[in-house]
PDB file of C-alpha atoms in Angstrom:
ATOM      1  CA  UNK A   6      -1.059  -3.569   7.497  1.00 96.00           C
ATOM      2  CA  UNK A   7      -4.083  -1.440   6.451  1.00 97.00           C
ATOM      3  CA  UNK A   8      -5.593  -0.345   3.278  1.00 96.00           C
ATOM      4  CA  UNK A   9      -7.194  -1.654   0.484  1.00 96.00           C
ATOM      5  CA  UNK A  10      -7.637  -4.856  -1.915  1.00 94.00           C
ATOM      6  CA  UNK A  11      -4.003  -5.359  -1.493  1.00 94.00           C
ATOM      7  CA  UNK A  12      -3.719  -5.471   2.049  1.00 94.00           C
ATOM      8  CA  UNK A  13      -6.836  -8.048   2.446  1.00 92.00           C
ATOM      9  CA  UNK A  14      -4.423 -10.181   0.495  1.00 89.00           C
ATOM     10  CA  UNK A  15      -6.931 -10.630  -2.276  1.00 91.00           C
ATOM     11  CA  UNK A  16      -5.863 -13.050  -5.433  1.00 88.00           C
ATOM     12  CA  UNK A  17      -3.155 -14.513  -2.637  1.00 87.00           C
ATOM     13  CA  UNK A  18      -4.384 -18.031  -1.180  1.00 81.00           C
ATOM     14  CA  UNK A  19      -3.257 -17.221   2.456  1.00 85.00           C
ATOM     15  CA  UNK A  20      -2.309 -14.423   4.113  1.00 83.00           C
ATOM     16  CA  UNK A  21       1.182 -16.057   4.672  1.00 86.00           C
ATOM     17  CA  UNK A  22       1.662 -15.034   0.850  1.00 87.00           C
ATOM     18  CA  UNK A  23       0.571 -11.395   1.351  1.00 93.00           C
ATOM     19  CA  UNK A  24       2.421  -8.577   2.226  1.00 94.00           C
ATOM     20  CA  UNK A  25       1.753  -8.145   5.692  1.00 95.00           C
ATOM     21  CA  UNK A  26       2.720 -12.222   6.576  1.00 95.00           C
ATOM     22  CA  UNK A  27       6.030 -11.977   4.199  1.00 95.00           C
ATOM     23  CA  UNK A  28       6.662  -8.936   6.468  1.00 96.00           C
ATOM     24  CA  UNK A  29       5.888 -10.816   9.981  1.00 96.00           C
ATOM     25  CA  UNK A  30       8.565 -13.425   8.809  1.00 96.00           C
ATOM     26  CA  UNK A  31      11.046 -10.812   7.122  1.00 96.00           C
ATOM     27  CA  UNK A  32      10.524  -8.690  10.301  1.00 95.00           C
ATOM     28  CA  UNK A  33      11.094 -12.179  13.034  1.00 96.00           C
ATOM     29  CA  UNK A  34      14.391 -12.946  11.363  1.00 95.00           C
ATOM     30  CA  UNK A  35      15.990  -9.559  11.173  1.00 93.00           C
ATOM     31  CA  UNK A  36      14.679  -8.660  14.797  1.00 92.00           C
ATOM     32  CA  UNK A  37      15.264 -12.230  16.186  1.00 93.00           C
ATOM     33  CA  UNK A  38      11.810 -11.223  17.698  1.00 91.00           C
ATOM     34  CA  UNK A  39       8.144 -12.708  17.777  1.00 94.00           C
ATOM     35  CA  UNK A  40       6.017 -10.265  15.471  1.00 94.00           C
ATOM     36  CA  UNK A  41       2.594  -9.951  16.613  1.00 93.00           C
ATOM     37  CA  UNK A  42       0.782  -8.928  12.724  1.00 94.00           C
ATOM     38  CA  UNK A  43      -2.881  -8.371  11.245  1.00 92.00           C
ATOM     39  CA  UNK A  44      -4.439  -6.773   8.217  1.00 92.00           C
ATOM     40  CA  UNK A  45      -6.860  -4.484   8.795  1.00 93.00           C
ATOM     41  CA  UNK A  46      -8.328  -4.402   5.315  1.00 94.00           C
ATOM     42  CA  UNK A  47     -11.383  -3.844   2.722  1.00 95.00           C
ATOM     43  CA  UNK A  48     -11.427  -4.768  -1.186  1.00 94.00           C
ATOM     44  CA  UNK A  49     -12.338  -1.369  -2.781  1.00 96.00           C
ATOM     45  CA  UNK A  50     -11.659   0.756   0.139  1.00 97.00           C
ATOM     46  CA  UNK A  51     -10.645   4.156  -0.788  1.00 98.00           C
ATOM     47  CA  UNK A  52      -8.728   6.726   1.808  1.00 98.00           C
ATOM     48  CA  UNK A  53     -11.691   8.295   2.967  1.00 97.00           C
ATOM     49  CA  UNK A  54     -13.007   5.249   3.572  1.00 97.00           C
ATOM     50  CA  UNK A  55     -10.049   3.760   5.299  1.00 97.00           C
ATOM     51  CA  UNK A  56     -10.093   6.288   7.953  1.00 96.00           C
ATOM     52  CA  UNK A  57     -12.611   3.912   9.334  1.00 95.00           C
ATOM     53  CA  UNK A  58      -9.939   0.931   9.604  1.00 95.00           C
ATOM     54  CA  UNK A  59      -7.766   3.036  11.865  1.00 96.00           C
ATOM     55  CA  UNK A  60      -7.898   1.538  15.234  1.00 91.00           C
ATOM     56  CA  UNK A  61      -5.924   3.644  18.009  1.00 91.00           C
ATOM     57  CA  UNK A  62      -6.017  -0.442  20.012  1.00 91.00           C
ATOM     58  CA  UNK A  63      -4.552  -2.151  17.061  1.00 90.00           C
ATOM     59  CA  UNK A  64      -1.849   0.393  16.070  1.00 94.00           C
ATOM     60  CA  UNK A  65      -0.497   2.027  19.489  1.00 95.00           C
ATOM     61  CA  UNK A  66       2.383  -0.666  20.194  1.00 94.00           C
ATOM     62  CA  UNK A  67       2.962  -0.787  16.029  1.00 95.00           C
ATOM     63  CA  UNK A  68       6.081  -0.575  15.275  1.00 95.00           C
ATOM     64  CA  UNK A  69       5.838  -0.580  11.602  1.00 96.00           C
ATOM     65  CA  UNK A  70       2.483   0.039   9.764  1.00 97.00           C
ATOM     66  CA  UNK A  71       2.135  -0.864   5.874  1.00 97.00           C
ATOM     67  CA  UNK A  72      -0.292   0.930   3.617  1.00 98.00           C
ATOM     68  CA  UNK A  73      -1.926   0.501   0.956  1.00 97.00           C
ATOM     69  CA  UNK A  74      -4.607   2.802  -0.612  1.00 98.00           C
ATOM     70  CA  UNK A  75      -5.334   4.778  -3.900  1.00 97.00           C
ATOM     71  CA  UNK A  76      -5.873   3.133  -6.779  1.00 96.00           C
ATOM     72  CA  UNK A  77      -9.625   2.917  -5.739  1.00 96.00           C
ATOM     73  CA  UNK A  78      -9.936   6.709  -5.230  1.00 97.00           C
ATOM     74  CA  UNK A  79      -8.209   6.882  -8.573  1.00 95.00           C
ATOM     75  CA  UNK A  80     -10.324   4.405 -10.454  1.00 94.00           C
ATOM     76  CA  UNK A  81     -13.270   5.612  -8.495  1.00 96.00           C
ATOM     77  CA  UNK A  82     -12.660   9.126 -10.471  1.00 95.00           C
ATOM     78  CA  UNK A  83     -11.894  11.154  -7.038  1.00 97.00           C
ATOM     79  CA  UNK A  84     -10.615  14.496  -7.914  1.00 97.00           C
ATOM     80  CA  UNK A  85      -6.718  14.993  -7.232  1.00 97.00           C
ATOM     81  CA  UNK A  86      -8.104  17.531  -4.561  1.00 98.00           C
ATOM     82  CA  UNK A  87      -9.701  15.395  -2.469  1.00 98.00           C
ATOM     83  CA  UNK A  88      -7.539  12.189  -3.175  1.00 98.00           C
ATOM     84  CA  UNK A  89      -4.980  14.438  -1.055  1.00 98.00           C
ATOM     85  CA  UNK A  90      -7.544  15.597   1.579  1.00 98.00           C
ATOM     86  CA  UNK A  91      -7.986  12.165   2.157  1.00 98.00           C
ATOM     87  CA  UNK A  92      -5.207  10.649   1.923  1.00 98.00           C
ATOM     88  CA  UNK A  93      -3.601  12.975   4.253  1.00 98.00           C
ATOM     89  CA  UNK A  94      -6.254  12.738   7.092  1.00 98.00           C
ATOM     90  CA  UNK A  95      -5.847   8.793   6.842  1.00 98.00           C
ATOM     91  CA  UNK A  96      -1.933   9.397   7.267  1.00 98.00           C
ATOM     92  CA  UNK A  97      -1.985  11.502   9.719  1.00 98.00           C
ATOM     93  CA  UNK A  98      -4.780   9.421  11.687  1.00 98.00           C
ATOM     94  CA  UNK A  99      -2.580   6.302  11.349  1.00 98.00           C
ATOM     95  CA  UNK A 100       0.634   8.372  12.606  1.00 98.00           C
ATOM     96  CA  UNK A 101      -1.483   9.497  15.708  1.00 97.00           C
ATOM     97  CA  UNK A 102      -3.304   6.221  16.601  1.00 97.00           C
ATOM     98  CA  UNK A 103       0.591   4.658  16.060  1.00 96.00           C
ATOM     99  CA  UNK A 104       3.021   7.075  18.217  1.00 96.00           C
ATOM    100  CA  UNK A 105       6.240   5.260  17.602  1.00 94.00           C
ATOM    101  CA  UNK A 106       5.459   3.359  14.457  1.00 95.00           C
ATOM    102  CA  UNK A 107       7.311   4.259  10.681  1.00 96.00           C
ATOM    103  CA  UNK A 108       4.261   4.168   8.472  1.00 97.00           C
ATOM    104  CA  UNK A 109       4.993   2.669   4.650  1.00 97.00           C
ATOM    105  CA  UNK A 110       2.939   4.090   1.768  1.00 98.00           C
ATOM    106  CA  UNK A 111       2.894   1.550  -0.787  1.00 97.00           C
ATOM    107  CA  UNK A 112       3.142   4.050  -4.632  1.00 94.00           C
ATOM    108  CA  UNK A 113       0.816   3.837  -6.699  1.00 94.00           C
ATOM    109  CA  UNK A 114       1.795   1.703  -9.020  1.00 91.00           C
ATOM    110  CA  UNK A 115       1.765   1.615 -13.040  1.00 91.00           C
ATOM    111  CA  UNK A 116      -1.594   1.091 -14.163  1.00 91.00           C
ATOM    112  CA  UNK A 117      -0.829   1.042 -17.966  1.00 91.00           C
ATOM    113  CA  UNK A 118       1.255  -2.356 -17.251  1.00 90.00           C
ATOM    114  CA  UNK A 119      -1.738  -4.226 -15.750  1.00 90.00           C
ATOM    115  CA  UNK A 120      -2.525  -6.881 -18.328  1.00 91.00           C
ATOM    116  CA  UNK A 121      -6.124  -6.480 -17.357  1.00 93.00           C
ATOM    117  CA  UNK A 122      -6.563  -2.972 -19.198  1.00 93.00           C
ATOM    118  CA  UNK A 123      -6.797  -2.558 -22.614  1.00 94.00           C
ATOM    119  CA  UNK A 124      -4.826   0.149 -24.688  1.00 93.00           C
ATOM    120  CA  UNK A 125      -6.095   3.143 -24.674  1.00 95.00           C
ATOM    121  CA  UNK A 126      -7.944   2.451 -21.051  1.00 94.00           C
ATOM    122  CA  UNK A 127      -4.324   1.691 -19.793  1.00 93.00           C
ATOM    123  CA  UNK A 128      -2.183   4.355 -20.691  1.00 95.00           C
ATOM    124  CA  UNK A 129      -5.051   6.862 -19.343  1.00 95.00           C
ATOM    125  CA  UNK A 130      -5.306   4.943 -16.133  1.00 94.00           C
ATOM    126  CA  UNK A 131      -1.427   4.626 -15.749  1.00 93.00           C
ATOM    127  CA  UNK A 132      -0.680   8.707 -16.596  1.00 95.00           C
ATOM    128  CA  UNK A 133      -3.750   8.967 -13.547  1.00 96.00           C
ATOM    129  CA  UNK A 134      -1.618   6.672 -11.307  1.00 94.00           C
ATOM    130  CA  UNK A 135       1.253   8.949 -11.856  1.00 95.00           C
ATOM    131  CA  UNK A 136      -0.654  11.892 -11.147  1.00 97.00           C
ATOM    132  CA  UNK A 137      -2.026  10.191  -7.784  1.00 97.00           C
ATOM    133  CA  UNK A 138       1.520   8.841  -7.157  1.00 96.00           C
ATOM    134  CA  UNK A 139       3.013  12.256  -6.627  1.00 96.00           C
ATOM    135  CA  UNK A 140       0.145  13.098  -4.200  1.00 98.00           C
ATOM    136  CA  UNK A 141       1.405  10.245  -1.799  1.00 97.00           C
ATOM    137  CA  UNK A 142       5.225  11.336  -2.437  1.00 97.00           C
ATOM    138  CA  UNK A 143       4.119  14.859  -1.061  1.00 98.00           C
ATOM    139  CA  UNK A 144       2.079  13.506   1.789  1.00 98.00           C
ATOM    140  CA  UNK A 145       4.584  11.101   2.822  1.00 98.00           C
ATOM    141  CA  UNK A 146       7.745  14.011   2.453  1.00 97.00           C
ATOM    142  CA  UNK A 147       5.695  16.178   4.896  1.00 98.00           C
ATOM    143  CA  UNK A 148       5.191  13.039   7.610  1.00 97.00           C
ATOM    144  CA  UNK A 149       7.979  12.661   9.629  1.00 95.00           C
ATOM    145  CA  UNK A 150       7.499   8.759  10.678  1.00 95.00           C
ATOM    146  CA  UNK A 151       6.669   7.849   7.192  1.00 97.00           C
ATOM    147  CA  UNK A 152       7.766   6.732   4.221  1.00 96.00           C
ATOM    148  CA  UNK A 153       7.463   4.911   0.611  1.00 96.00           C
ATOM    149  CA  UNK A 154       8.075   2.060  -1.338  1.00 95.00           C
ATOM    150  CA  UNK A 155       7.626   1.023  -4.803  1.00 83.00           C
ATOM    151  CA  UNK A 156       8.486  -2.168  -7.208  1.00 66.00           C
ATOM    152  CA  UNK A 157      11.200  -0.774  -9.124  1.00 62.00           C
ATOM    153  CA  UNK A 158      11.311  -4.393 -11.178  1.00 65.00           C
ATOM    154  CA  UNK A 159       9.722  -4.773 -14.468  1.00 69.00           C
ATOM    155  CA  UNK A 160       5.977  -5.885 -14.076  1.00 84.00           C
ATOM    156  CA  UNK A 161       6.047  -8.961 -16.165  1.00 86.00           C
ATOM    157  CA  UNK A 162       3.123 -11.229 -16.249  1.00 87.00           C
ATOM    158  CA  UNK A 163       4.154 -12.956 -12.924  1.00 89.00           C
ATOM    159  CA  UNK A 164       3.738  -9.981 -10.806  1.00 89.00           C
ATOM    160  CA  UNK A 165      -0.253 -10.803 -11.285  1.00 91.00           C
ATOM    161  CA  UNK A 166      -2.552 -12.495 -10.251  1.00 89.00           C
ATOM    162  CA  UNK A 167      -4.928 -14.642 -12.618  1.00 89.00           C
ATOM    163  CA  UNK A 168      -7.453 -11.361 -12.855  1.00 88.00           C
ATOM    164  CA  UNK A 169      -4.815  -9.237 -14.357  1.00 84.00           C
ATOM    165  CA  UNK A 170      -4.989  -6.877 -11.617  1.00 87.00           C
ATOM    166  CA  UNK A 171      -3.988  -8.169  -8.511  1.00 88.00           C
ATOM    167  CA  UNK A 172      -0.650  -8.933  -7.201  1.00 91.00           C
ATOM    168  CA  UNK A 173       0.742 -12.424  -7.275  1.00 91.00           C
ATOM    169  CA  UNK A 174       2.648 -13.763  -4.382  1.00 93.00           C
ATOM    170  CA  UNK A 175       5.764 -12.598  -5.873  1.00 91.00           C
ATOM    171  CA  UNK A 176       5.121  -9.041  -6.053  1.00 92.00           C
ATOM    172  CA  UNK A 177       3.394  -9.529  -2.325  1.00 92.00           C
ATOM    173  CA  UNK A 178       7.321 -10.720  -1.905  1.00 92.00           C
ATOM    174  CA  UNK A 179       8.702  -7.744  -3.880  1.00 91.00           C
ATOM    175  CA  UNK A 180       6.689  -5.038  -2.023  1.00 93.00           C
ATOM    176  CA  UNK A 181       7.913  -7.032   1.634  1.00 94.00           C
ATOM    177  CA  UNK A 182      11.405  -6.322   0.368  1.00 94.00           C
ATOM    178  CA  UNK A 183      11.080  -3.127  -0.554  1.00 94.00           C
ATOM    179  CA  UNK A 184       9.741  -1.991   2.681  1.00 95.00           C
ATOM    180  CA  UNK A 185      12.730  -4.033   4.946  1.00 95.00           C
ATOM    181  CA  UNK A 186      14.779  -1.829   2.579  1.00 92.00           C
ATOM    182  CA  UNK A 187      13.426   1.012   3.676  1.00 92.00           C
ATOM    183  CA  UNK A 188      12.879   0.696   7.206  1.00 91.00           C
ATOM    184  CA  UNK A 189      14.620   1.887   9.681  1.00 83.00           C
ATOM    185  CA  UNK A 190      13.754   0.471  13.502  1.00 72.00           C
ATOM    186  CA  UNK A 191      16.356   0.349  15.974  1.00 68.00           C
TER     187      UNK A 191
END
């Protein structure tokens, strides 16, 4: 797993409760397989800065890599423009470093449902997110290897962590079952 706030399992008291461990289990009992996992992660890391996290050791006998990345660039008020640059080069770096591996772009997801923004803040941050989303549908359409994966439940209250922002354990959960949905190993 490598990306952002998300990734580093922030808000989530162990990593068994993030994303990438909910995958390592998810992944040992469909596979009947030992899943070597880590998180290759940085609160507030934007694609351009994730670049950085790509390890060509860590990733070439991936099988699956998870990513998430973009609501800093978004929040950080990078233009569209170079929110794509980016977020290409960090795809495509990933893809490289991880011959054989499907890579999973976790959407951006609704901003204006985040209990931690305030109307009108909200509903100009989530029409943003939308705006950013479609980037990452384009960049992930042109990627063989790759694909994408979004919560398509209601974000109620319990999605969150205590900060409003974060996800809770049980969207961790949702986004784990989103991308065994998605995935297609052999």
């Amino acid at each position: 797993a490598l990306g952002d706030s998300v990734t580093a399992g922030y808000a989530v008291g162990h990593h068994r409760s993030s994303v990438a461990g909910q995958l390592a289990v998810r992944l040992a009992e469909r596979y009947g397989a030992t899943v070597d996992w880590q998180a290759c992660a940085r609160s507030g890391v934007t694609a351009g800065e994730a670049v950085g996290l790509v390890s060509a050791e860590s990733l070439v006998d991936a099988d699956l890599v998870f990513v998430s990345i973009g609501v800093n660039d978004l929040k950080n008020l990078h233009s569209t423009a170079r929110f794509r640059r980016e977020l290409e080069a960090l795809l495509d770096a990933i893809l490289t470093a991880a011959p054989r591996a499907q890579v999973c772009l976790l959407g951006i997801p609704p901003l204006d449902h985040f209990p931690a923004f305030p109307r009108p803040l909200a509903d100009a941050l989530g029409w943003r997110g939308r705006v950013f989303d479609a980037i990452g549908v384009a960049a992930v359409r042109a990627r063989e290897r790759a694909f994408r994966i979004e919560t398509s439940e209601p974000l109620g209250p319990e999605m969150f962590a205590d900060d409003g922002f974060h996800p809770s354990p049980t969207l961790h959960s949702a986004f784990a079952d989103a991308v065994m949905a998605g995935l297609s190993l052999p």
